[in-house]
CSV table of C-alpha atoms and ligand atoms in Angstrom, one decimal:
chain,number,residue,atom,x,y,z
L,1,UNK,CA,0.0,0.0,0.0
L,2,UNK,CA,1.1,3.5,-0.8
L,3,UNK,CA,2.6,5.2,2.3
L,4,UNK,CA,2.1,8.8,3.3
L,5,UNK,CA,4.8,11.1,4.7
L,6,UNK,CA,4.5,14.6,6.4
L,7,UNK,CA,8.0,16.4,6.3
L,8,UNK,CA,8.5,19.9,8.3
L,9,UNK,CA,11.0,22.0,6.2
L,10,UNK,CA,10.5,20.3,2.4
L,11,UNK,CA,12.1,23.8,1.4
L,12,UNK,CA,15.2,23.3,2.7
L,13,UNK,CA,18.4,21.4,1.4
L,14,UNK,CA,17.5,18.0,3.3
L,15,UNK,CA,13.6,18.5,2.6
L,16,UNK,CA,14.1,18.7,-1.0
L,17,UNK,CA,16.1,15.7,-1.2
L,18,UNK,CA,14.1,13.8,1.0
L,19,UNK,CA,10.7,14.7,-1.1
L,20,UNK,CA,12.8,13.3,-4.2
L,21,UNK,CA,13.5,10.2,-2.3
L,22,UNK,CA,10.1,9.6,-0.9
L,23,UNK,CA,8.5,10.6,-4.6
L,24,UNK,CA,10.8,8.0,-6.2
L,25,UNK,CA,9.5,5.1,-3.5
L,26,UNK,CA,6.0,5.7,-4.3
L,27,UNK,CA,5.0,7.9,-1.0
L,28,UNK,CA,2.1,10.3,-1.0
L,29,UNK,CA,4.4,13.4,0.3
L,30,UNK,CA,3.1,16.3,2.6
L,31,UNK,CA,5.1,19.5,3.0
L,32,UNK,CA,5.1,22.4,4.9
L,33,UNK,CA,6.0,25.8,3.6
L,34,UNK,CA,6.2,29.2,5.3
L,35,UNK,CA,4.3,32.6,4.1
L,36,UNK,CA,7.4,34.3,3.0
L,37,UNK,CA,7.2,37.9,1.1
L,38,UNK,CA,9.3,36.4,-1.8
L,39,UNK,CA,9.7,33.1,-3.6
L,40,UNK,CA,11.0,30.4,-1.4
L,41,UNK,CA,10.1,27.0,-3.0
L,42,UNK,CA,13.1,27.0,-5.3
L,43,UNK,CA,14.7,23.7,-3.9
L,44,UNK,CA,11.1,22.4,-4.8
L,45,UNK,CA,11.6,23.6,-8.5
L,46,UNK,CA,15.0,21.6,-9.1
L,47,UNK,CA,13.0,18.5,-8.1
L,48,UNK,CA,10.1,19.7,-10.4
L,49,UNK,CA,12.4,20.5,-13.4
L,50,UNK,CA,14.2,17.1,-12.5
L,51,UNK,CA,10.7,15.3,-12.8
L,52,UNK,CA,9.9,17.4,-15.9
L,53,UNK,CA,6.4,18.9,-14.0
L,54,UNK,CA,5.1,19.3,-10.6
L,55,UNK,CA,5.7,16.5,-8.6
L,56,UNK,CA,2.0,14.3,-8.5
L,57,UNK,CA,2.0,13.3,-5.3
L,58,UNK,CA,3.6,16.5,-3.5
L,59,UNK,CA,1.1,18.5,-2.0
L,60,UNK,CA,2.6,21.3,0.1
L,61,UNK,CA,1.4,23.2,2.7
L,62,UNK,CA,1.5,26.9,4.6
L,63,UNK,CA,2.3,25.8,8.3
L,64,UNK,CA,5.1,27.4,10.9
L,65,UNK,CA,6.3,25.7,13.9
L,66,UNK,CA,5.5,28.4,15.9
L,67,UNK,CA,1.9,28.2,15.5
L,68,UNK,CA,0.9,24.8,17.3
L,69,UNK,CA,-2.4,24.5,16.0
L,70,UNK,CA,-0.9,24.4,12.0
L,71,UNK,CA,1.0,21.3,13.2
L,72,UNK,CA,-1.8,19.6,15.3
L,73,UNK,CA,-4.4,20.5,11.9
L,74,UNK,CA,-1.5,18.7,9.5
L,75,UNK,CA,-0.9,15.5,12.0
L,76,UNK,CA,-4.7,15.1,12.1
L,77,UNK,CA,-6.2,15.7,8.8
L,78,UNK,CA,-3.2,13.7,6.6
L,79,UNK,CA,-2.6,10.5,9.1
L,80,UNK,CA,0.5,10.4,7.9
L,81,UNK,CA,3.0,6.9,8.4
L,82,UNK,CA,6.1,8.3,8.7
L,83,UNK,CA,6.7,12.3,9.9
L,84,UNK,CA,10.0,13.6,9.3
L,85,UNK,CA,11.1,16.7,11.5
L,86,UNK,CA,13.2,18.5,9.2
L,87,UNK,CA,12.3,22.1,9.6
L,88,UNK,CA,14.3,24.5,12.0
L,89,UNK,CA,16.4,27.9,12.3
L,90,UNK,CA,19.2,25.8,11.7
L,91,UNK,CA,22.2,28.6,11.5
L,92,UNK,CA,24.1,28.2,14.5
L,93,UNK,CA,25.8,31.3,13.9
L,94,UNK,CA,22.4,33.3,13.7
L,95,UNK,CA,21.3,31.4,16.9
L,96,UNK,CA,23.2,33.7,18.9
L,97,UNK,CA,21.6,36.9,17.2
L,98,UNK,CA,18.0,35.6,17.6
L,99,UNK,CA,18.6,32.9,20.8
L,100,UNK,CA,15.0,32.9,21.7
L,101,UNK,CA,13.0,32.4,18.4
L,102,UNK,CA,15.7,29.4,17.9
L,103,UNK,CA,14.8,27.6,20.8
L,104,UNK,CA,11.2,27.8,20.0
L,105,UNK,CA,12.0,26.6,17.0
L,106,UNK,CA,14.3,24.2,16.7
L,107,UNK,CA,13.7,23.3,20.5
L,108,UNK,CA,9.9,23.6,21.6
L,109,UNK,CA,8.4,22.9,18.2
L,110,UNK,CA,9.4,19.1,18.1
L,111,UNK,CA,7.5,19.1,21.6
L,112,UNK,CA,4.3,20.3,19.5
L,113,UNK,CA,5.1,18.0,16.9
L,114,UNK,CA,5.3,14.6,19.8
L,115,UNK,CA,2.3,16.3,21.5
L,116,UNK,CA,0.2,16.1,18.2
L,117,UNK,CA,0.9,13.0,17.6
L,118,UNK,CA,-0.1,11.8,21.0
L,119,UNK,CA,-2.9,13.7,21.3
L,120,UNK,CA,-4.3,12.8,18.0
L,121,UNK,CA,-3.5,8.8,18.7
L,122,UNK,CA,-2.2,8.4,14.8
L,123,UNK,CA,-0.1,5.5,14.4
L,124,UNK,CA,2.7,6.9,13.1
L,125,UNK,CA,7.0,7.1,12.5
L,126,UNK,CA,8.7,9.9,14.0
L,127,UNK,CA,12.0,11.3,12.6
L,128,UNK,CA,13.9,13.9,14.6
L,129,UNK,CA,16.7,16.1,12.6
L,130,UNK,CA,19.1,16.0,16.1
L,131,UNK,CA,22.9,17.1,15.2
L,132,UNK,CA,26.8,17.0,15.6
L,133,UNK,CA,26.4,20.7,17.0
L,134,UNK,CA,24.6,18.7,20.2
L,135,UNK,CA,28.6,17.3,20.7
L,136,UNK,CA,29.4,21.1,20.5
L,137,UNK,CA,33.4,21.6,22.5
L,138,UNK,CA,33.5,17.3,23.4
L,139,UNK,CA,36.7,16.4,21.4
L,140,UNK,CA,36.2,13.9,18.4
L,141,UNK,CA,35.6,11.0,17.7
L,142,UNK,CA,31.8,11.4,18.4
L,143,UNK,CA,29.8,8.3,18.5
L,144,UNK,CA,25.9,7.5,20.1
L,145,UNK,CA,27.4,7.6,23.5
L,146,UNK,CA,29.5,11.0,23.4
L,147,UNK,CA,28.2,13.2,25.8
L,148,UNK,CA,27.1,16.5,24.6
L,149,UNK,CA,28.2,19.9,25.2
L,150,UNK,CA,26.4,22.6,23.2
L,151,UNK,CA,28.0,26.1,22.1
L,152,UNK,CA,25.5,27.8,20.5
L,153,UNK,CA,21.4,28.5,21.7
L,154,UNK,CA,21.0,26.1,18.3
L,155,UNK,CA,23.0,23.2,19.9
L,156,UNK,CA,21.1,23.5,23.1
L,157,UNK,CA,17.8,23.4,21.4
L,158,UNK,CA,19.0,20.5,19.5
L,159,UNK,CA,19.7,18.6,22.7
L,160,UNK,CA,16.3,19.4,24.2
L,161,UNK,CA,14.3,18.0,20.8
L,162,UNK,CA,16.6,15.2,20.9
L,163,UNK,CA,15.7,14.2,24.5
L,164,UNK,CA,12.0,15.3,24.0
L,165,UNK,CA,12.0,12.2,21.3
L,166,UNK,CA,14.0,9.4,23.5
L,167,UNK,CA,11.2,10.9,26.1
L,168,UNK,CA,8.3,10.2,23.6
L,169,UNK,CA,9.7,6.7,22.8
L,170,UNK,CA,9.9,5.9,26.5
L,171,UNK,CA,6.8,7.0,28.1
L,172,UNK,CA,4.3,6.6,25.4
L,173,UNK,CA,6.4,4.1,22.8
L,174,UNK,CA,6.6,6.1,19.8
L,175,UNK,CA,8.5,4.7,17.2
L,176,UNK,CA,10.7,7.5,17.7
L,177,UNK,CA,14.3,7.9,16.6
L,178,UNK,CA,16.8,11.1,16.2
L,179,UNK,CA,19.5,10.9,13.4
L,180,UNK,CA,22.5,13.1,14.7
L,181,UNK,CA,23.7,13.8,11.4
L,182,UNK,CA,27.0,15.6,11.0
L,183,UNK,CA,27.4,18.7,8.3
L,184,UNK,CA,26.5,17.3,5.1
L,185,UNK,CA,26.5,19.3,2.0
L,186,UNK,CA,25.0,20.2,-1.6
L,187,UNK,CA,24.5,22.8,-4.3
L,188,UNK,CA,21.5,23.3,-3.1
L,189,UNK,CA,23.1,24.0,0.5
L,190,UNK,CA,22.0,27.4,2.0
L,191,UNK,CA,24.5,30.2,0.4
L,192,UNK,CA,25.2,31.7,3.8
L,193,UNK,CA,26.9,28.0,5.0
L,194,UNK,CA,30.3,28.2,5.1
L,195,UNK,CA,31.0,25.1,2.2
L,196,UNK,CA,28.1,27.1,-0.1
L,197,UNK,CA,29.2,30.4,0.6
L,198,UNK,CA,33.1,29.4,-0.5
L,199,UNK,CA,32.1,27.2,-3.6
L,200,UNK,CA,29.2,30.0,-4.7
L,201,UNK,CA,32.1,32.7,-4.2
L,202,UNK,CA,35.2,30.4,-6.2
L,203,UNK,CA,32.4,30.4,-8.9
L,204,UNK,CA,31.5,33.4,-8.6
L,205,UNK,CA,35.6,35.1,-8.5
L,206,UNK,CA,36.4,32.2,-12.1
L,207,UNK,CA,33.2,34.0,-13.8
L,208,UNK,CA,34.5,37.3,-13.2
L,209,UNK,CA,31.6,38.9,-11.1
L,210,UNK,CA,33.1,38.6,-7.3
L,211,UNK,CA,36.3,40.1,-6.0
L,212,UNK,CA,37.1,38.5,-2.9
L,213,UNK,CA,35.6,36.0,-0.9
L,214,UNK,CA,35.8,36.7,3.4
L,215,UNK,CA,35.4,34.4,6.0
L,216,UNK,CA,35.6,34.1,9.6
L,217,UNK,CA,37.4,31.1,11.4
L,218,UNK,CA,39.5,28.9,9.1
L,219,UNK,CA,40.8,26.2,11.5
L,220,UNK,CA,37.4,24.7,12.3
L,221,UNK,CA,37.2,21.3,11.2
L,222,UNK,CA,34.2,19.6,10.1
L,223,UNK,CA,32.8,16.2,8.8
L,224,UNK,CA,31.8,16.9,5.4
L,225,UNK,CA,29.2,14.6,3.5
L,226,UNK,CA,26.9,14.6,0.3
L,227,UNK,CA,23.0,15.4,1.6
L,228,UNK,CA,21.2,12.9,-0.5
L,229,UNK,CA,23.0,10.0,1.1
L,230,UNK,CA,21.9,11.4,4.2
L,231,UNK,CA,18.3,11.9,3.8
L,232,UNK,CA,18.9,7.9,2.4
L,233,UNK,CA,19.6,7.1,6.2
L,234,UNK,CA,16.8,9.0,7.9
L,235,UNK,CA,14.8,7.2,5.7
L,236,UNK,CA,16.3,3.2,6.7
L,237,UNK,CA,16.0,4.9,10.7
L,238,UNK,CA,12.1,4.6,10.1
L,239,UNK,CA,12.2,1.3,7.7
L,240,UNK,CA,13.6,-0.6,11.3
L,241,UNK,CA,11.6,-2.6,13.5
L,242,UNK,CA,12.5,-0.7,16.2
L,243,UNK,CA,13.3,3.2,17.1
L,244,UNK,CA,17.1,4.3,17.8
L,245,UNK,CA,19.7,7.0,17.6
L,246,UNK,CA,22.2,6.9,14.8
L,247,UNK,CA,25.2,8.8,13.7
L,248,UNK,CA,25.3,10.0,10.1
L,249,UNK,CA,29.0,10.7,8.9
L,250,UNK,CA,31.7,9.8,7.1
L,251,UNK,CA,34.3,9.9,9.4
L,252,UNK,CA,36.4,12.1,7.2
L,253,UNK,CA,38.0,15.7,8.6
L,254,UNK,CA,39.0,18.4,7.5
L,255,UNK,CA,39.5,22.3,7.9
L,256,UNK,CA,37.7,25.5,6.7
L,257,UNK,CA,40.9,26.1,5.1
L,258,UNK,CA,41.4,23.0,3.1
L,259,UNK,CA,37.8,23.0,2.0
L,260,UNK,CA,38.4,26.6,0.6
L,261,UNK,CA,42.7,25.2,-0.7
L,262,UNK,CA,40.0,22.4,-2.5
L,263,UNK,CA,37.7,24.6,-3.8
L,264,UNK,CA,39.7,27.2,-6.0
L,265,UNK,CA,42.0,24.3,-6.9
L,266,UNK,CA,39.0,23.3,-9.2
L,267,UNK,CA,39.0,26.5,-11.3
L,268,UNK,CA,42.8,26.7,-11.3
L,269,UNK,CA,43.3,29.6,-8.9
L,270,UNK,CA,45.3,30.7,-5.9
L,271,UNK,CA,42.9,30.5,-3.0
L,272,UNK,CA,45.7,32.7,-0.5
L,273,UNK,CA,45.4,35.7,-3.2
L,274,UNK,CA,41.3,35.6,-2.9
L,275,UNK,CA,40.6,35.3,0.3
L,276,UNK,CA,40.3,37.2,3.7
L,277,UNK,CA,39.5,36.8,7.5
L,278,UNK,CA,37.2,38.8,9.0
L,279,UNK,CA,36.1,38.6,13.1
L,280,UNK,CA,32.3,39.7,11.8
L,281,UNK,CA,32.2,35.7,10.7
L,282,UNK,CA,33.6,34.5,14.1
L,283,UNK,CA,30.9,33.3,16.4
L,284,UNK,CA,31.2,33.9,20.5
L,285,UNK,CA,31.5,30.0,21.1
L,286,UNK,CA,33.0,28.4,18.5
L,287,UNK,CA,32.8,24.0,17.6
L,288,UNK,CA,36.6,23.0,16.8
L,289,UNK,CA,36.1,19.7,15.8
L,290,UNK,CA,33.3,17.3,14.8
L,291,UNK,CA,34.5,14.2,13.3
L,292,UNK,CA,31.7,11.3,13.5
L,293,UNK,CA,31.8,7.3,14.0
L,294,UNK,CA,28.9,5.8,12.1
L,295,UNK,CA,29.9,2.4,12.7
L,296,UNK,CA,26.4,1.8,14.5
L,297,UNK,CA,24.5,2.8,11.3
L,298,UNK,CA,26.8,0.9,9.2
L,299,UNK,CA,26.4,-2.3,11.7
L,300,UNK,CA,22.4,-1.6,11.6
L,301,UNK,CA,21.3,0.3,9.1
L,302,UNK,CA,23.8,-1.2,6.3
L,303,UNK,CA,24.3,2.7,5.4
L,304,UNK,CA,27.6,4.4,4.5
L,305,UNK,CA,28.4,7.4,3.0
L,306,UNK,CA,30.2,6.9,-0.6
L,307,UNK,CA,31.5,10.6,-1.8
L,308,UNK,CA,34.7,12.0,-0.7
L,309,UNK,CA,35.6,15.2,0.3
L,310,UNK,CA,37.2,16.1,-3.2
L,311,UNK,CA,34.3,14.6,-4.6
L,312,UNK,CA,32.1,17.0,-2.9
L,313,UNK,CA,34.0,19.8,-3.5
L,314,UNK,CA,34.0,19.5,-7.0
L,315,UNK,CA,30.7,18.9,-7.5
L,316,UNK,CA,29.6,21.7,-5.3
L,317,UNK,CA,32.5,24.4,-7.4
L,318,UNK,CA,31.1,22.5,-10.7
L,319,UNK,CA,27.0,22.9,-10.3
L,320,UNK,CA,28.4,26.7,-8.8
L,321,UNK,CA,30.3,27.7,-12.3
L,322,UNK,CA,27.1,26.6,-14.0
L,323,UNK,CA,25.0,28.5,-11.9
L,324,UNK,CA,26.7,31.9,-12.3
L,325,UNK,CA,26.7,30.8,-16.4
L,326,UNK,CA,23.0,30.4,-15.7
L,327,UNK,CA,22.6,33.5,-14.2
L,328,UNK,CA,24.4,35.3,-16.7
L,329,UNK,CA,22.3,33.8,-19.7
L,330,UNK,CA,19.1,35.0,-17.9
L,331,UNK,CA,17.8,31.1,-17.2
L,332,UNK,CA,17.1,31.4,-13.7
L,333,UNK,CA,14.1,32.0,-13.2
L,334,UNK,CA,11.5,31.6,-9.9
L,335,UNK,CA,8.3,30.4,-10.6
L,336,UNK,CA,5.5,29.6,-7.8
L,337,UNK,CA,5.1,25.6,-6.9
A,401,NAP,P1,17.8,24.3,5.9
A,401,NAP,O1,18.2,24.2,4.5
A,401,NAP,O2,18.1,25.5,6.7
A,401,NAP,O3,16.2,24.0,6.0
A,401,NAP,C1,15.4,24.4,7.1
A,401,NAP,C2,14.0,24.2,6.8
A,401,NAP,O4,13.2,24.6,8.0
A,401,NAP,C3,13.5,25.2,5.6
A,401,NAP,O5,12.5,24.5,4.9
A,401,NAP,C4,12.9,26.3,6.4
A,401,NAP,O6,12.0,27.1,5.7
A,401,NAP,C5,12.2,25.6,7.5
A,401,NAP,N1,11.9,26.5,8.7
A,401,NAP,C6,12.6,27.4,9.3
A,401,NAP,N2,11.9,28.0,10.2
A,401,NAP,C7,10.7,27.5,10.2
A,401,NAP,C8,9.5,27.7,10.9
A,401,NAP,N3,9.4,28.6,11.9
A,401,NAP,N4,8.4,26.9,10.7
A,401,NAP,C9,8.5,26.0,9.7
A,401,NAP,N5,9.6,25.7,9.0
A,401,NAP,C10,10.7,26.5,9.2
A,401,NAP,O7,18.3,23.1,6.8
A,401,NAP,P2,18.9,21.6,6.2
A,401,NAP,O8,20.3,21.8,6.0
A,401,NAP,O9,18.0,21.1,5.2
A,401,NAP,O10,18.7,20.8,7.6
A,401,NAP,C11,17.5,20.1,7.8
A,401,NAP,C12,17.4,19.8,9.3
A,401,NAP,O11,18.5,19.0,9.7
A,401,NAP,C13,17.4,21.0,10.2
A,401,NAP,O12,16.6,20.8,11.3
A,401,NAP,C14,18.8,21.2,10.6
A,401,NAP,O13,18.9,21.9,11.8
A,401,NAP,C15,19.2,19.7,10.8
A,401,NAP,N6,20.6,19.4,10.5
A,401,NAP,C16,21.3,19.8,9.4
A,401,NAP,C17,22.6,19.4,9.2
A,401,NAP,C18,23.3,19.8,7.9
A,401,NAP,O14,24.5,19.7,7.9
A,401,NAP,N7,22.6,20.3,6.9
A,401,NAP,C19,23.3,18.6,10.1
A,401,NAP,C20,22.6,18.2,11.2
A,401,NAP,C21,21.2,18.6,11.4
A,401,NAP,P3,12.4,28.3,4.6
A,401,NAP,O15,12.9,27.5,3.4
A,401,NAP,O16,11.2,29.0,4.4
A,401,NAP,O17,13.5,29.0,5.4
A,402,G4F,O1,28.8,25.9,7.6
A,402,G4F,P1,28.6,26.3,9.0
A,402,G4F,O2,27.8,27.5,9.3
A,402,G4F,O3,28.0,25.0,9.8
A,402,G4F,P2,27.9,24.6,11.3
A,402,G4F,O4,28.1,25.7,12.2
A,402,G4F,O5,28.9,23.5,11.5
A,402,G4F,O6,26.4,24.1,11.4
A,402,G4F,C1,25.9,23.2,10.3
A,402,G4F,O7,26.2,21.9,10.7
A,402,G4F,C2,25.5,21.4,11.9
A,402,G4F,C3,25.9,20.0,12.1
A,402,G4F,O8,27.1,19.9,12.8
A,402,G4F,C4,24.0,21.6,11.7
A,402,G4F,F1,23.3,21.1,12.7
A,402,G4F,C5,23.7,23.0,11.4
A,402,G4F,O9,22.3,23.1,11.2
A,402,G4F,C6,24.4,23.5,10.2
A,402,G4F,O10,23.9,22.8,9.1
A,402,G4F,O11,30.1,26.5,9.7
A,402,G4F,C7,31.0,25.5,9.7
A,402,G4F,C8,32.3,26.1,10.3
A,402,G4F,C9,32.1,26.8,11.7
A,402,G4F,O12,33.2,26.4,12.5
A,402,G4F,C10,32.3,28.3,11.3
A,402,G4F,O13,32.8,29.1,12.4
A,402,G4F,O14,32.8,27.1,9.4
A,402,G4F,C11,33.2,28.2,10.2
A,402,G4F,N1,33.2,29.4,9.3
A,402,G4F,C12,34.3,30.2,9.0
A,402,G4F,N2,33.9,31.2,8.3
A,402,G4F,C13,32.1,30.0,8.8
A,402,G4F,C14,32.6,31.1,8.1
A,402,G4F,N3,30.8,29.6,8.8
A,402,G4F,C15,29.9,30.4,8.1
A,402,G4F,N4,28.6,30.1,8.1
A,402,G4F,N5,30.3,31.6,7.4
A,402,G4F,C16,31.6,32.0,7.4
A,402,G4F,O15,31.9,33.0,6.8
């Protein structure tokens, strides 16, 4: 029988890959998207141009995890199987600028989310988007039982959603399960990400139209891995017989500074003579180090990661150059989904 999901945040990076994923199974896919003054759907049109039309079975709809009774409305009228919580303010740097609307957010809202589904007594699969950030200043490796120590009002509202769903799972048996999911990237990334915001810029400086490209702290280092094999795992989480906690990584690190060395090595430029440091892009707690061991996922889940960090980087520089080449032409155009 055809299965029905309900994802929160379609229009971000992960949502968009995730509708792709669910479309391609055969799922009937519910989305939420927010009122916004401008276009904001346009991870949704890649998936529509990829598909040649709108999507069939992706219905979307206006909902904000502020306002409770959108979620409880969704949860009750669609019934869904499987409910992935995707949707947050998910810039830790911006988390310190607006501390309060993030832990509603990303925090609070998963409690409205667990709250509707108990309430409404739907029998459903519950994904929570928990992350590295949680692990925050504990050194690397992180693994399932690396105690947390958040930097950032994101990270702490991470760790409350992720202990709100272990909390659902234990007192009222939700098939429940948080994938802590380390940075994983994409050309559809947001641009103001530090990987997006180098590769968009590298493109940007080979196509003529950018001078300079500035960043704040160069020696964090970071776990970086392809979104659509990510979105692949949350997936297999609500496929097993029982709920759990996963890590989703590859295990690989590297620095801020070798993912920018990487990126204008692609378009044949010297990355020293392009780039800058500024302390406007330093944030007041900083994350040194997040390197993760998926062996559990791999053990369970039969999931690993396949591209590699130069891999990445290529592809994310490549779909970039295009972009600006795009943009030059005139093709990029917005339409409504
Ligand atoms: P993203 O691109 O920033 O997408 C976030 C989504 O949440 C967008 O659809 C956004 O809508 C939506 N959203 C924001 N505020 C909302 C609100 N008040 N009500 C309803 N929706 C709201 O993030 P992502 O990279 O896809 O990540 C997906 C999830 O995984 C997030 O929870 C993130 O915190 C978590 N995570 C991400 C990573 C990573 O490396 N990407 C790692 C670990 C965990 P708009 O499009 O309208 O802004
Ligand atoms: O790309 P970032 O902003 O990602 P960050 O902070 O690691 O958070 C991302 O990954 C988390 C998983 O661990 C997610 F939960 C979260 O939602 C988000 O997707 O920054 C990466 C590193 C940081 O150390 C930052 O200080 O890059 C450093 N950085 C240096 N210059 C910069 C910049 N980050 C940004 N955004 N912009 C800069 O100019």
């Amino acid at each position: 029988m055809m299965k029905t999901a309900l994802i929160t945040g379609t229009t971000g990076q992960d949502g968009s890959y995730l509708v792709e994923l669910l479309l391609s199974k055969g799922y009937e896919v519910h989305g939420t998207k927010r009122r916004s003054s401008s276009f904001n759907t346009s991870r949704l049109e890649e998936v529509a141009r990829a598909e040649g039309h709108r999507p069939d079975g992706l219905s979307l709809h206006y909902a904000d995890l502020s306002d409770a009774s959108s979620i409880t409305n969704l949860v009750r009228d669609i019934q869904p199987d499987e409910i992935y919580n995707l949707g947050a303010q998910s810039h830790v740097a911006v988390s310190f600028d607006i501390p309060e609307y993030t832990a509603d957010v990303t925090g609070a809202a998963t409690i409205r989310l667990l709250e509707a589904i108990r309430a409404s007594g739907v029998d459903t699969r519950f994904y929570q988007a928990s992350s590295s950030e949680m692990f925050g200043s504990t050194p690397p490796p992180q693994n399932e039982a690396t105690p947390f120590h958040p930097r950032s009002p994101y990270g702490c509202a991470k760790v409350f959603s992720y202990w709100s769903t272990i909390n659902y799972r234990e007192a009222y048996g939700l098939h429940a399960s948080n994938g802590i999911l380390f940075n994983h990237e994409s050309s559809r990334r947001g641009e103001t990400f530090v990987t997006r915001k180098i590769t968009r810029a590298v493109a940007r400086i080979a196509e003529g139209v950018q001078n300079k490209l500035v960043l704040g702290n160069l020696d964090a280092v970071r776990d970086w891995g392809y979104a659509p094999e990510y979105v692949e795992a949350m997936w297999m989480m609500l496929q097993q017989d029982q709920p759990d906690d996963y890590v989703i990584a590859t295990g690989e690190a590297h620095s801020v500074r070798e993912f920018v060395q990487a990126a204008f090595e692609r378009v044949n430029l010297d990355w020293e003579r392009y780039t800058e440091t500024d302390s406007r892009y330093e944030r007041p707690a900083e994350v040194d180090a997040l390197i993760g061991d998926y062996s559990k996922a791999k053990r369970q889940l039969g999931w690993s990661p396949t591209t590699t960090f130069t891999g990445l980087v290529h592809r994310m520089v490549d779909d970039d150059v295009q972009a600006v080449r795009d943009e030059k032409a005139g093709r990029n155009v917005r339409v409504e989904l």
